[in-house]
Amino acid sequence: MTDLIKEFLDTEQIESLSTLLKSDNAAELQKSSALIAQGFGAGYDFNAAEDESKLLTSFKKNLTLLIQKTWVEEFDISLKEQVLYKLDQYVARTEEKKWSEAYATFIQIITDVIYLMFGNQSKSEEFTNYALRIDPEFGVFCWYVKSLPNANIWSEEKNRIIQLLGIFFLANF
């Protein structure tokens, strides 16, 4: 990542992502997640936000609408259908509080949705910089998502916090 992110986030917010990914301390996770949510443009405290069920409902509605309304080439229509199917599976797992099981699906859904919106450009190394320039809040979200590992061995609670941050952004997007 280039220094462009420094134009949109302060040092403490940037460092909070590293803390979030490395720490297991509940207080550090809470503080880091709140700072990252502020970078998403959240006007209120992520950790005191709506309850999870309301957040998941908004997330599913917003993401479903976004997927359905995104125009894609003929060859990507089946991907849209797959993402909608995965979204249903994902929400069911999170409602059952199976955050660790749901993590890989979460990453795949977000990656696929960004691809549906931006095509192959979303796979380039420079995509996050592009996203930061066209919509800083969405760009910060892309920076966040691209920083997440494809797999993890985190606790259930840490998986919950990491995914809720993405859900929080998309529920309010």
PDB file of C-alpha atoms in Angstrom:
ATOM      1  CA  MET A   1       0.000   0.000   0.000  1.00  0.00           C
ATOM      2  CA  THR A   2       1.306   3.389  -0.892  1.00  0.00           C
ATOM      3  CA  ASP A   3       1.199   6.455   1.271  1.00  0.00           C
ATOM      4  CA  LEU A   4      -2.123   7.508  -0.278  1.00  0.00           C
ATOM      5  CA  ILE A   5      -4.018   5.972   2.655  1.00  0.00           C
ATOM      6  CA  LYS A   6      -2.316   8.576   4.892  1.00  0.00           C
ATOM      7  CA  GLU A   7      -4.310  11.262   3.108  1.00  0.00           C
ATOM      8  CA  PHE A   8      -7.548   9.711   4.366  1.00  0.00           C
ATOM      9  CA  LEU A   9      -6.656   8.180   7.738  1.00  0.00           C
ATOM     10  CA  ASP A  10      -4.537   9.394  10.593  1.00  0.00           C
ATOM     11  CA  THR A  11      -1.603   7.361  11.905  1.00  0.00           C
ATOM     12  CA  GLU A  12      -3.601   5.957  14.814  1.00  0.00           C
ATOM     13  CA  GLN A  13      -6.328   4.663  12.471  1.00  0.00           C
ATOM     14  CA  ILE A  14      -3.766   3.089  10.131  1.00  0.00           C
ATOM     15  CA  GLU A  15      -1.953   1.396  13.015  1.00  0.00           C
ATOM     16  CA  SER A  16      -5.271   0.199  14.434  1.00  0.00           C
ATOM     17  CA  LEU A  17      -5.606  -2.287  11.572  1.00  0.00           C
ATOM     18  CA  SER A  18      -2.324  -3.935  12.526  1.00  0.00           C
ATOM     19  CA  THR A  19      -3.428  -4.044  16.155  1.00  0.00           C
ATOM     20  CA  LEU A  20      -6.777  -5.516  15.159  1.00  0.00           C
ATOM     21  CA  LEU A  21      -5.143  -8.277  13.131  1.00  0.00           C
ATOM     22  CA  LYS A  22      -2.482  -9.149  15.728  1.00  0.00           C
ATOM     23  CA  SER A  23      -4.028  -8.577  19.136  1.00  0.00           C
ATOM     24  CA  ASP A  24      -6.232 -10.840  21.220  1.00  0.00           C
ATOM     25  CA  ASN A  25      -6.804  -8.222  23.911  1.00  0.00           C
ATOM     26  CA  ALA A  26     -10.518  -7.348  24.084  1.00  0.00           C
ATOM     27  CA  ALA A  27      -9.942  -3.678  24.917  1.00  0.00           C
ATOM     28  CA  GLU A  28      -7.446  -3.267  22.060  1.00  0.00           C
ATOM     29  CA  LEU A  29      -9.822  -4.997  19.635  1.00  0.00           C
ATOM     30  CA  GLN A  30     -12.672  -2.738  20.674  1.00  0.00           C
ATOM     31  CA  LYS A  31     -10.598   0.448  20.357  1.00  0.00           C
ATOM     32  CA  SER A  32      -9.095  -0.612  17.011  1.00  0.00           C
ATOM     33  CA  SER A  33     -12.449  -1.575  15.522  1.00  0.00           C
ATOM     34  CA  ALA A  34     -13.943   1.786  16.522  1.00  0.00           C
ATOM     35  CA  LEU A  35     -11.036   3.658  14.888  1.00  0.00           C
ATOM     36  CA  ILE A  36     -11.371   1.659  11.671  1.00  0.00           C
ATOM     37  CA  ALA A  37     -15.126   2.269  11.605  1.00  0.00           C
ATOM     38  CA  GLN A  38     -14.410   6.005  11.883  1.00  0.00           C
ATOM     39  CA  GLY A  39     -12.224   5.632   8.789  1.00  0.00           C
ATOM     40  CA  PHE A  40     -15.246   4.171   7.004  1.00  0.00           C
ATOM     41  CA  GLY A  41     -16.968   7.466   7.679  1.00  0.00           C
ATOM     42  CA  ALA A  42     -19.109   6.172  10.521  1.00  0.00           C
ATOM     43  CA  GLY A  43     -20.725   9.025  12.343  1.00  0.00           C
ATOM     44  CA  TYR A  44     -21.321   6.957  15.464  1.00  0.00           C
ATOM     45  CA  ASP A  45     -19.548   4.435  17.637  1.00  0.00           C
ATOM     46  CA  PHE A  46     -19.193   1.058  15.936  1.00  0.00           C
ATOM     47  CA  ASN A  47     -19.050  -0.798  19.237  1.00  0.00           C
ATOM     48  CA  ALA A  48     -22.223   0.843  20.514  1.00  0.00           C
ATOM     49  CA  ALA A  49     -24.038   0.598  17.177  1.00  0.00           C
ATOM     50  CA  GLU A  50     -27.218  -1.300  16.407  1.00  0.00           C
ATOM     51  CA  ASP A  51     -27.582  -4.814  17.660  1.00  0.00           C
ATOM     52  CA  GLU A  52     -26.140  -7.554  15.474  1.00  0.00           C
ATOM     53  CA  SER A  53     -29.453  -8.813  14.113  1.00  0.00           C
ATOM     54  CA  LYS A  54     -30.453  -5.353  12.851  1.00  0.00           C
ATOM     55  CA  LEU A  55     -26.962  -4.886  11.400  1.00  0.00           C
ATOM     56  CA  LEU A  56     -27.116  -8.262   9.620  1.00  0.00           C
ATOM     57  CA  THR A  57     -30.561  -7.467   8.230  1.00  0.00           C
ATOM     58  CA  SER A  58     -29.377  -4.107   6.850  1.00  0.00           C
ATOM     59  CA  PHE A  59     -26.218  -5.723   5.504  1.00  0.00           C
ATOM     60  CA  LYS A  60     -28.154  -8.443   3.669  1.00  0.00           C
ATOM     61  CA  LYS A  61     -30.703  -5.991   2.242  1.00  0.00           C
ATOM     62  CA  ASN A  62     -28.074  -3.480   1.092  1.00  0.00           C
ATOM     63  CA  LEU A  63     -25.739  -6.086  -0.356  1.00  0.00           C
ATOM     64  CA  THR A  64     -28.577  -7.921  -2.111  1.00  0.00           C
ATOM     65  CA  LEU A  65     -29.754  -4.667  -3.670  1.00  0.00           C
ATOM     66  CA  LEU A  66     -26.216  -3.722  -4.673  1.00  0.00           C
ATOM     67  CA  ILE A  67     -25.630  -7.122  -6.295  1.00  0.00           C
ATOM     68  CA  GLN A  68     -28.974  -7.122  -8.090  1.00  0.00           C
ATOM     69  CA  LYS A  69     -28.584  -3.556  -9.380  1.00  0.00           C
ATOM     70  CA  THR A  70     -24.983  -3.914 -10.554  1.00  0.00           C
ATOM     71  CA  TRP A  71     -24.816  -4.233 -14.318  1.00  0.00           C
ATOM     72  CA  VAL A  72     -22.478  -7.006 -15.417  1.00  0.00           C
ATOM     73  CA  GLU A  73     -21.397  -8.672 -18.628  1.00  0.00           C
ATOM     74  CA  GLU A  74     -23.328 -11.785 -19.678  1.00  0.00           C
ATOM     75  CA  PHE A  75     -20.539 -14.067 -18.461  1.00  0.00           C
ATOM     76  CA  ASP A  76     -20.768 -12.656 -14.904  1.00  0.00           C
ATOM     77  CA  ILE A  77     -24.505 -13.206 -14.418  1.00  0.00           C
ATOM     78  CA  SER A  78     -23.920 -16.625 -12.877  1.00  0.00           C
ATOM     79  CA  LEU A  79     -21.425 -15.053 -10.457  1.00  0.00           C
ATOM     80  CA  LYS A  80     -24.133 -12.660  -9.275  1.00  0.00           C
ATOM     81  CA  GLU A  81     -26.397 -15.632  -8.576  1.00  0.00           C
ATOM     82  CA  GLN A  82     -23.602 -17.470  -6.755  1.00  0.00           C
ATOM     83  CA  VAL A  83     -22.859 -14.437  -4.591  1.00  0.00           C
ATOM     84  CA  LEU A  84     -26.531 -14.076  -3.638  1.00  0.00           C
ATOM     85  CA  TYR A  85     -26.604 -17.771  -2.695  1.00  0.00           C
ATOM     86  CA  LYS A  86     -23.386 -17.421  -0.651  1.00  0.00           C
ATOM     87  CA  LEU A  87     -24.828 -14.334   1.035  1.00  0.00           C
ATOM     88  CA  ASP A  88     -27.822 -16.347   2.267  1.00  0.00           C
ATOM     89  CA  GLN A  89     -25.504 -19.069   3.574  1.00  0.00           C
ATOM     90  CA  TYR A  90     -23.241 -16.520   5.201  1.00  0.00           C
ATOM     91  CA  VAL A  91     -26.035 -14.702   7.016  1.00  0.00           C
ATOM     92  CA  ALA A  92     -27.415 -18.022   8.278  1.00  0.00           C
ATOM     93  CA  ARG A  93     -24.003 -18.935   9.743  1.00  0.00           C
ATOM     94  CA  THR A  94     -23.602 -15.563  11.408  1.00  0.00           C
ATOM     95  CA  GLU A  95     -27.092 -15.743  12.881  1.00  0.00           C
ATOM     96  CA  GLU A  96     -25.998 -19.060  14.409  1.00  0.00           C
ATOM     97  CA  LYS A  97     -22.908 -17.243  15.783  1.00  0.00           C
ATOM     98  CA  LYS A  98     -20.542 -19.377  13.680  1.00  0.00           C
ATOM     99  CA  TRP A  99     -18.223 -16.498  12.847  1.00  0.00           C
ATOM    100  CA  SER A 100     -15.083 -18.613  12.369  1.00  0.00           C
ATOM    101  CA  GLU A 101     -16.891 -20.917   9.947  1.00  0.00           C
ATOM    102  CA  ALA A 102     -18.279 -17.922   8.064  1.00  0.00           C
ATOM    103  CA  TYR A 103     -15.002 -16.036   7.634  1.00  0.00           C
ATOM    104  CA  ALA A 104     -13.860 -17.553   4.307  1.00  0.00           C
ATOM    105  CA  THR A 105     -17.328 -17.008   2.822  1.00  0.00           C
ATOM    106  CA  PHE A 106     -17.257 -13.401   4.048  1.00  0.00           C
ATOM    107  CA  ILE A 107     -13.959 -12.745   2.273  1.00  0.00           C
ATOM    108  CA  GLN A 108     -15.215 -14.421  -0.917  1.00  0.00           C
ATOM    109  CA  ILE A 109     -18.484 -12.476  -0.945  1.00  0.00           C
ATOM    110  CA  ILE A 110     -16.770  -9.115  -0.460  1.00  0.00           C
ATOM    111  CA  THR A 111     -14.131  -9.903  -3.093  1.00  0.00           C
ATOM    112  CA  ASP A 112     -16.803 -11.026  -5.564  1.00  0.00           C
ATOM    113  CA  VAL A 113     -19.017  -7.984  -4.955  1.00  0.00           C
ATOM    114  CA  ILE A 114     -16.110  -5.620  -5.524  1.00  0.00           C
ATOM    115  CA  TYR A 115     -15.292  -7.548  -8.713  1.00  0.00           C
ATOM    116  CA  LEU A 116     -18.918  -7.299  -9.883  1.00  0.00           C
ATOM    117  CA  MET A 117     -18.815  -3.543  -9.328  1.00  0.00           C
ATOM    118  CA  PHE A 118     -15.426  -2.861 -10.928  1.00  0.00           C
ATOM    119  CA  GLY A 119     -14.529  -5.888 -13.052  1.00  0.00           C
ATOM    120  CA  ASN A 120     -10.939  -6.998 -13.535  1.00  0.00           C
ATOM    121  CA  GLN A 121      -9.704  -3.618 -12.362  1.00  0.00           C
ATOM    122  CA  SER A 122     -10.550  -4.736  -8.817  1.00  0.00           C
ATOM    123  CA  LYS A 123      -7.830  -7.384  -9.053  1.00  0.00           C
ATOM    124  CA  SER A 124      -5.029  -4.943  -9.837  1.00  0.00           C
ATOM    125  CA  GLU A 125      -2.445  -3.889  -7.270  1.00  0.00           C
ATOM    126  CA  GLU A 126      -3.494  -0.263  -7.724  1.00  0.00           C
ATOM    127  CA  PHE A 127      -7.207  -0.817  -7.139  1.00  0.00           C
ATOM    128  CA  THR A 128      -7.247   0.419  -3.546  1.00  0.00           C
ATOM    129  CA  ASN A 129      -5.595   3.663  -4.636  1.00  0.00           C
ATOM    130  CA  TYR A 130      -8.179   4.011  -7.403  1.00  0.00           C
ATOM    131  CA  ALA A 131     -11.014   3.384  -4.936  1.00  0.00           C
ATOM    132  CA  LEU A 132      -9.558   5.933  -2.502  1.00  0.00           C
ATOM    133  CA  ARG A 133      -9.553   8.553  -5.239  1.00  0.00           C
ATOM    134  CA  ILE A 134     -13.125   7.962  -6.441  1.00  0.00           C
ATOM    135  CA  ASP A 135     -14.733   7.456  -3.015  1.00  0.00           C
ATOM    136  CA  PRO A 136     -12.470   7.767   0.034  1.00  0.00           C
ATOM    137  CA  GLU A 137     -14.792   5.900   2.410  1.00  0.00           C
ATOM    138  CA  PHE A 138     -15.171   2.995  -0.018  1.00  0.00           C
ATOM    139  CA  GLY A 139     -11.421   3.126  -0.618  1.00  0.00           C
ATOM    140  CA  VAL A 140     -10.761   2.810   3.109  1.00  0.00           C
ATOM    141  CA  PHE A 141     -13.112  -0.181   3.133  1.00  0.00           C
ATOM    142  CA  CYS A 142     -11.153  -1.747   0.232  1.00  0.00           C
ATOM    143  CA  TRP A 143      -7.893  -1.102   2.103  1.00  0.00           C
ATOM    144  CA  TYR A 144      -9.397  -2.891   5.104  1.00  0.00           C
ATOM    145  CA  VAL A 145     -10.629  -5.878   3.090  1.00  0.00           C
ATOM    146  CA  LYS A 146      -7.378  -6.261   1.135  1.00  0.00           C
ATOM    147  CA  SER A 147      -5.492  -6.321   4.442  1.00  0.00           C
ATOM    148  CA  LEU A 148      -7.439  -9.301   5.762  1.00  0.00           C
ATOM    149  CA  PRO A 149      -5.938 -12.773   5.372  1.00  0.00           C
ATOM    150  CA  ASN A 150      -7.814 -15.387   3.335  1.00  0.00           C
ATOM    151  CA  ALA A 151      -7.770 -17.757   6.306  1.00  0.00           C
ATOM    152  CA  ASN A 152      -7.194 -17.328  10.028  1.00  0.00           C
ATOM    153  CA  ILE A 153      -7.014 -19.102  13.338  1.00  0.00           C
ATOM    154  CA  TRP A 154      -8.538 -16.291  15.386  1.00  0.00           C
ATOM    155  CA  SER A 155     -10.967 -16.720  18.218  1.00  0.00           C
ATOM    156  CA  GLU A 156     -14.690 -16.694  17.554  1.00  0.00           C
ATOM    157  CA  GLU A 157     -14.931 -13.215  19.097  1.00  0.00           C
ATOM    158  CA  LYS A 158     -12.129 -11.780  16.976  1.00  0.00           C
ATOM    159  CA  ASN A 159     -13.706 -13.259  13.831  1.00  0.00           C
ATOM    160  CA  ARG A 160     -16.980 -11.665  14.885  1.00  0.00           C
ATOM    161  CA  ILE A 161     -15.393  -8.211  15.284  1.00  0.00           C
ATOM    162  CA  ILE A 162     -13.439  -8.416  12.010  1.00  0.00           C
ATOM    163  CA  GLN A 163     -16.536  -9.420  10.037  1.00  0.00           C
ATOM    164  CA  LEU A 164     -18.872  -7.022  11.818  1.00  0.00           C
ATOM    165  CA  LEU A 165     -16.649  -4.161  10.685  1.00  0.00           C
ATOM    166  CA  GLY A 166     -17.218  -5.121   7.055  1.00  0.00           C
ATOM    167  CA  ILE A 167     -20.895  -5.741   7.696  1.00  0.00           C
ATOM    168  CA  PHE A 168     -21.122  -2.365   9.431  1.00  0.00           C
ATOM    169  CA  PHE A 169     -19.684  -0.565   6.411  1.00  0.00           C
ATOM    170  CA  LEU A 170     -21.864  -2.364   3.886  1.00  0.00           C
ATOM    171  CA  ALA A 171     -25.014  -2.065   6.010  1.00  0.00           C
ATOM    172  CA  ASN A 172     -24.523   1.701   5.943  1.00  0.00           C
ATOM    173  CA  PHE A 173     -23.179   2.025   2.369  1.00  0.00           C
TER     174      PHE A 173
END
